[in-house]
């Protein structure tokens, strides 16, 4: 009989923690989880899922406009923010319930309170209860970053944006990453005057910059005011309730809503990690090896708290691999190569493998293939917005080492194509594949 209360105690019930708990329990482990907020984590509660639902809702603005060219009379169509907001919240509630049911079905005990480490194999709950576990998994995710500037507290983050009582007339979004660009697109389509500002001179640095430049151009055409090299100095509340943002030499901006989307930091503060001796890096991330183990033998970490790849599917795979390795007698690690990613901007972009910039720095011979076209729907709708598909090929081997898209449904199209890149297929293999016509995806096998 074990001398510990549990075989595994998980701190954090997000994507990685939930998967690790379920799989460990399926291997026969006695498992408990502590979650201080809501089961499901960032992705389900205040991230990917509700964000994507808002993206769908915002797209109806253009769909209704385009519908006239397809014979539909859409006069009198109106938008009601509380309806969308509350329906999205209801769906989040439903999903949270399903996650709770998953725990129940797998006999995982859930503590709905904060937990901190009190030793290498002990945990203290906010209620004061002390618990011991043979193995501890830290899966507390990441938290929105807010800059240390005057008036920073006047802004909201992606944590609060889903609960706005009403849409603002004007919004300033500070950031250059996927969250900033996604919410710029959402708010813009819902009728908000959007200004997107960043301290740097580029958006979405990890994406192929030709694709990003296309997005920036289209975003500006849609009415989003994008300002690069904006040195955010601070913000102050004005008498009429608006916010005045100081951009130094870049000027001042008046707005009704300020949203911070400047990145996310590992959520490790005040967890007792340093006191127990767990190594953290300069960003506060938990340092782990390929097996997800920290420098403390009994403590592991997965997901965004490790700051390796901040993506939900990666956290899920890490959690699964951890549970199989530690409790399933099946040691395995995660392959972080060729992870497909998408930005659900308007239009969305998606990419997998090397960007052109990365390929030219790494390979001696790089070939670039492109397809610049208008989606059939946009043609009939009278919309001049063009899509761009880009293929990066290693000239020495003919292998496709990168695919990057901007256009409708890019994320949906890329997922299947990412299999080909991961498998190391050649450009000739794409050329040998018969096109599926008429579709946007057929451009992947027609690129010259």
Coordinates of C-alpha atoms in Angstrom, one line a residue, residues 100-442:
X100 CA -15.8 17.7 -15.2
X101 CA -17.6 14.6 -16.4
X102 CA -14.4 13.2 -17.8
X103 CA -12.8 13.5 -14.4
X104 CA -15.7 11.8 -12.8
X105 CA -15.7 9.0 -15.3
X106 CA -12.0 8.3 -14.7
X107 CA -12.4 8.6 -10.9
X108 CA -10.1 11.7 -10.7
X109 CA -10.7 13.7 -7.6
X110 CA -10.9 17.5 -8.2
X111 CA -10.1 20.2 -5.6
X112 CA -11.6 23.5 -6.7
X113 CA -9.1 25.7 -5.0
X114 CA -5.5 26.9 -5.3
X115 CA -2.7 24.5 -4.6
X116 CA 1.0 25.2 -4.0
X117 CA 4.0 23.0 -3.5
X118 CA 5.1 22.5 0.1
X119 CA 7.7 19.9 -0.6
X120 CA 9.0 17.6 -3.4
X121 CA 6.0 15.3 -2.7
X122 CA 3.6 17.4 -0.8
X123 CA 0.9 20.0 -1.7
X124 CA -0.9 22.6 0.4
X125 CA -4.4 23.6 -0.6
X126 CA -5.8 27.1 0.0
X127 CA -8.1 25.6 2.6
X128 CA -5.1 24.5 4.6
X129 CA -5.3 20.8 3.8
X130 CA -2.0 19.1 3.2
X131 CA -1.8 16.3 0.6
X132 CA 1.0 14.0 -0.4
X133 CA 1.7 12.5 -3.8
X134 CA 4.3 10.2 -5.2
X135 CA 4.5 12.4 -8.4
X136 CA 3.4 16.0 -8.9
X137 CA 2.7 17.5 -12.3
X138 CA 2.7 21.3 -12.7
X139 CA 0.3 22.3 -15.5
X140 CA -0.7 25.9 -14.6
X141 CA -0.3 27.3 -18.1
X142 CA 0.5 31.0 -18.9
X143 CA -0.9 34.4 -18.0
X144 CA -1.4 37.5 -20.1
X145 CA 1.5 39.9 -19.8
X146 CA 0.8 43.6 -18.9
X147 CA 3.6 46.1 -19.3
X148 CA 5.0 48.2 -16.4
X149 CA 3.8 51.6 -17.7
X150 CA 1.6 54.2 -16.1
X151 CA -2.1 53.5 -16.5
X152 CA -1.6 49.9 -17.6
X153 CA -4.4 48.9 -15.3
X154 CA -6.8 50.8 -17.5
X155 CA -6.5 48.0 -20.0
X156 CA -8.0 44.6 -20.2
X157 CA -6.5 41.3 -21.5
X158 CA -7.8 38.3 -23.3
X159 CA -9.0 37.1 -19.9
X160 CA -11.7 39.8 -19.7
X161 CA -12.5 40.5 -23.3
X162 CA -15.2 37.8 -23.5
X163 CA -17.3 39.4 -20.8
X164 CA -17.6 43.0 -22.1
X165 CA -21.0 44.5 -21.1
X166 CA -21.1 46.3 -24.4
X167 CA -18.9 46.8 -27.5
X168 CA -16.8 50.0 -27.4
X169 CA -17.0 52.5 -30.2
X170 CA -13.2 52.6 -30.4
X171 CA -10.6 50.0 -29.3
X172 CA -6.8 50.1 -29.2
X173 CA -5.1 46.7 -29.2
X174 CA -1.5 46.6 -28.1
X175 CA 0.5 43.7 -29.5
X176 CA 1.9 42.0 -32.6
X177 CA 1.0 38.4 -32.0
X178 CA -1.9 36.1 -32.9
X179 CA -4.2 37.3 -30.1
X180 CA -3.8 40.9 -31.1
X181 CA -4.4 40.3 -34.8
X182 CA -7.4 38.0 -34.1
X183 CA -9.2 40.4 -31.9
X184 CA -8.4 43.3 -34.3
X185 CA -10.3 41.3 -36.9
X186 CA -13.1 40.4 -34.6
X187 CA -13.7 43.9 -33.3
X188 CA -13.4 45.5 -36.7
X189 CA -16.0 43.2 -38.3
X190 CA -18.4 44.0 -35.4
X191 CA -18.2 47.7 -36.1
X192 CA -15.5 48.9 -33.7
X193 CA -13.0 51.4 -34.8
X194 CA -9.8 49.4 -34.2
X195 CA -6.2 50.7 -33.9
X196 CA -3.5 48.0 -33.6
X197 CA -0.2 49.2 -32.2
X198 CA 3.1 47.5 -31.6
X199 CA 6.5 48.7 -30.3
X200 CA 8.3 46.8 -33.1
X201 CA 8.4 47.1 -36.9
X202 CA 6.8 43.7 -37.6
X203 CA 3.7 41.7 -36.9
X204 CA 3.7 37.9 -36.2
X205 CA 7.4 37.5 -36.3
X206 CA 7.4 33.7 -36.3
X207 CA 5.3 33.5 -39.5
X208 CA 6.5 33.8 -43.1
X209 CA 6.8 37.6 -43.5
X210 CA 5.5 37.7 -47.1
X211 CA 2.3 36.2 -45.8
X212 CA 2.2 38.6 -42.8
X213 CA 2.7 41.6 -45.1
X214 CA -0.3 40.4 -47.1
X215 CA -2.4 40.2 -43.9
X216 CA -1.3 43.7 -42.8
X217 CA -2.2 45.1 -46.2
X218 CA -5.7 43.4 -46.2
X219 CA -6.3 44.5 -42.6
X220 CA -5.6 48.1 -43.4
X221 CA -7.9 47.8 -46.4
X222 CA -10.6 46.6 -44.1
X223 CA -10.2 49.7 -42.0
X224 CA -7.9 48.6 -39.2
X225 CA -5.4 51.3 -38.3
X226 CA -2.1 49.5 -37.8
X227 CA 0.8 51.5 -36.3
X228 CA 4.3 50.0 -36.0
X229 CA 7.1 51.5 -33.9
X230 CA 4.6 52.8 -31.4
X231 CA 6.5 53.3 -28.1
X232 CA 3.8 52.8 -25.5
X233 CA 4.5 55.3 -22.8
X234 CA 1.3 55.1 -20.7
X235 CA -2.4 55.7 -20.5
X236 CA -4.7 57.9 -18.5
X237 CA -8.4 58.2 -17.9
X238 CA -10.1 61.3 -19.3
X239 CA -13.1 63.2 -17.8
X240 CA -15.5 61.7 -20.3
X241 CA -14.4 58.1 -19.4
X242 CA -12.3 57.6 -22.5
X243 CA -8.6 56.6 -22.4
X244 CA -5.8 58.7 -23.7
X245 CA -2.8 56.7 -24.8
X246 CA 0.6 58.2 -25.0
X247 CA 2.8 57.0 -27.8
X248 CA 5.6 59.5 -27.3
X249 CA 6.9 60.7 -30.7
X250 CA 4.3 58.4 -32.4
X251 CA 1.5 60.6 -31.1
X252 CA -1.6 60.2 -28.8
X253 CA -4.6 58.0 -29.3
X254 CA -8.0 58.4 -27.8
X255 CA -10.0 55.2 -27.2
X256 CA -12.8 53.7 -25.3
X257 CA -11.1 50.3 -24.7
X258 CA -7.5 49.3 -24.3
X259 CA -6.6 45.7 -24.7
X260 CA -3.2 44.2 -23.9
X261 CA -2.1 41.4 -26.2
X262 CA 1.7 41.6 -25.8
X263 CA 2.3 38.0 -25.0
X264 CA 1.8 35.4 -22.2
X265 CA 4.2 34.5 -19.4
X266 CA 4.4 31.2 -17.5
X267 CA 2.0 31.1 -14.6
X268 CA 4.5 30.1 -11.9
X269 CA 4.3 33.0 -9.4
X270 CA 3.7 32.0 -5.8
X271 CA 3.4 28.3 -6.5
X272 CA 6.2 27.3 -4.1
X273 CA 8.4 26.1 -7.0
X274 CA 11.5 28.0 -6.1
X275 CA 11.1 27.2 -2.4
X276 CA 11.1 23.5 -3.2
X277 CA 14.1 24.0 -5.5
X278 CA 12.5 23.6 -8.9
X279 CA 14.6 25.4 -11.6
X280 CA 13.0 28.2 -13.4
X281 CA 14.4 30.1 -16.4
X282 CA 14.6 33.9 -16.8
X283 CA 11.0 34.1 -18.0
X284 CA 9.7 32.2 -15.0
X285 CA 9.1 29.0 -17.0
X286 CA 9.6 25.6 -15.4
X287 CA 12.8 24.0 -16.8
X288 CA 12.2 20.4 -17.9
X289 CA 13.9 17.7 -19.9
X290 CA 12.5 15.8 -22.9
X291 CA 10.7 13.6 -20.4
X292 CA 8.9 16.6 -18.9
X293 CA 10.8 16.0 -15.6
X294 CA 12.2 19.0 -13.6
X295 CA 15.4 18.9 -11.7
X296 CA 13.4 17.5 -8.8
X297 CA 12.9 13.8 -9.4
X298 CA 9.2 13.7 -8.3
X299 CA 8.1 16.9 -10.0
X300 CA 7.1 17.2 -13.7
X301 CA 5.6 20.0 -15.8
X302 CA 3.8 20.2 -19.2
X303 CA 2.2 22.8 -21.3
X304 CA 2.6 26.6 -21.4
X305 CA 4.1 26.7 -18.0
X306 CA 7.3 25.3 -19.6
X307 CA 7.3 27.9 -22.3
X308 CA 8.5 25.4 -25.0
X309 CA 5.6 25.7 -27.5
X310 CA 2.5 27.5 -26.2
X311 CA -0.1 25.6 -28.1
X312 CA -3.0 23.5 -26.8
X313 CA -2.4 20.4 -28.9
X314 CA 1.2 20.4 -27.8
X315 CA 0.2 20.6 -24.1
X316 CA -2.2 17.7 -24.7
X317 CA 0.5 15.6 -26.3
X318 CA 3.0 16.4 -23.5
X319 CA 0.5 15.5 -20.9
X320 CA -0.3 12.2 -22.6
X321 CA 3.4 11.3 -23.1
X322 CA 4.1 12.1 -19.4
X323 CA 1.3 9.8 -18.2
X324 CA 2.3 7.0 -20.5
X325 CA 5.9 7.3 -19.5
X326 CA 5.5 7.5 -15.8
X327 CA 2.4 5.3 -15.2
X328 CA 2.0 3.3 -18.4
X329 CA 5.4 1.7 -18.7
X330 CA 5.7 3.3 -22.2
X331 CA 8.5 5.9 -22.1
X332 CA 8.1 8.4 -25.0
X333 CA 8.9 12.0 -25.9
X334 CA 7.3 14.6 -28.2
X335 CA 8.5 15.5 -31.7
X336 CA 8.3 19.3 -31.9
X337 CA 9.1 19.5 -35.6
X338 CA 6.7 20.7 -38.2
X339 CA 3.9 21.8 -35.9
X340 CA 1.1 23.5 -37.9
X341 CA -0.2 26.8 -36.5
X342 CA -2.9 29.3 -37.5
X343 CA -3.9 32.8 -36.8
X344 CA -7.6 33.2 -37.0
X345 CA -7.3 36.8 -38.3
X346 CA -9.5 38.1 -41.1
X347 CA -8.5 36.5 -43.4
X348 CA -6.8 33.7 -41.5
X349 CA -3.2 32.6 -42.0
X350 CA -1.7 29.2 -41.4
X351 CA 1.8 27.7 -41.7
X352 CA 3.8 24.6 -41.1
X353 CA 7.6 24.0 -41.4
X354 CA 10.2 26.5 -42.4
X355 CA 9.4 30.1 -43.4
X356 CA 11.3 31.5 -46.4
X357 CA 13.5 33.4 -44.0
X358 CA 14.3 30.3 -42.0
X359 CA 14.9 28.2 -45.1
X360 CA 17.3 30.7 -46.7
X361 CA 19.3 30.8 -43.5
X362 CA 19.4 27.0 -43.2
X363 CA 19.5 25.6 -46.8
X364 CA 21.9 26.1 -49.6
X365 CA 19.3 25.9 -52.4
X366 CA 15.8 27.2 -51.7
X367 CA 12.9 27.2 -54.3
X368 CA 9.8 29.2 -53.7
X369 CA 6.4 28.4 -55.4
X370 CA 3.4 30.7 -55.1
X371 CA -0.2 30.9 -56.0
X372 CA -1.8 34.3 -55.8
X373 CA -5.6 34.1 -56.5
X374 CA -9.0 35.3 -55.6
X375 CA -11.3 32.7 -54.0
X376 CA -14.3 31.9 -56.2
X377 CA -16.7 33.3 -53.5
X378 CA -14.9 36.6 -53.4
X379 CA -15.1 36.9 -57.2
X380 CA -18.9 36.7 -57.3
X381 CA -19.2 38.8 -54.2
X382 CA -17.2 41.6 -55.9
X383 CA -14.6 41.4 -53.2
X384 CA -11.1 42.1 -54.4
X385 CA -9.4 40.4 -51.5
X386 CA -6.8 37.9 -52.7
X387 CA -5.4 34.7 -51.2
X388 CA -1.7 33.7 -51.3
X389 CA -0.4 30.2 -51.0
X390 CA 3.4 29.7 -50.7
X391 CA 5.5 26.6 -50.8
X392 CA 9.1 26.4 -49.6
X393 CA 11.2 23.6 -51.2
X394 CA 14.7 22.3 -50.5
X395 CA 16.2 22.5 -54.0
X396 CA 18.7 19.8 -53.2
X397 CA 16.1 17.1 -52.3
X398 CA 12.8 18.5 -53.8
X399 CA 11.3 18.1 -50.3
X400 CA 8.6 20.5 -49.3
X401 CA 9.9 22.0 -46.1
X402 CA 7.3 24.7 -45.6
X403 CA 3.7 25.7 -46.5
X404 CA 2.2 29.1 -45.7
X405 CA -1.3 30.3 -46.5
X406 CA -3.4 33.3 -46.2
X407 CA -7.0 33.2 -47.3
X408 CA -10.4 31.8 -46.3
X409 CA -10.3 28.5 -44.3
X410 CA -6.5 28.4 -44.3
X411 CA -6.4 26.6 -41.1
X412 CA -8.8 23.9 -42.3
X413 CA -6.8 23.5 -45.5
X414 CA -3.4 23.4 -43.9
X415 CA -4.1 20.6 -41.4
X416 CA -4.2 17.9 -44.1
X417 CA -1.3 19.5 -46.1
X418 CA 0.8 19.5 -42.9
X419 CA 0.8 15.7 -42.9
X420 CA 2.6 15.8 -46.3
X421 CA 5.2 18.3 -45.0
X422 CA 5.7 16.2 -41.8
X423 CA 6.1 13.1 -43.9
X424 CA 8.8 14.7 -46.1
X425 CA 7.0 14.5 -49.4
X426 CA 8.4 16.2 -52.4
X427 CA 7.1 19.0 -54.7
X428 CA 6.8 16.3 -57.4
X429 CA 4.4 14.4 -55.1
X430 CA 2.2 17.5 -54.9
X431 CA 2.5 17.9 -58.7
X432 CA 1.5 14.3 -59.2
X433 CA -1.7 14.7 -57.1
X434 CA -4.8 15.5 -59.2
X435 CA -6.5 18.8 -58.2
X436 CA -9.8 18.7 -56.4
X437 CA -11.8 21.2 -58.5
X438 CA -13.3 23.7 -57.9
X439 CA -11.7 24.4 -54.5
X440 CA -9.2 26.8 -53.0
X441 CA -7.1 23.8 -51.7
X442 CA -6.4 22.7 -55.3

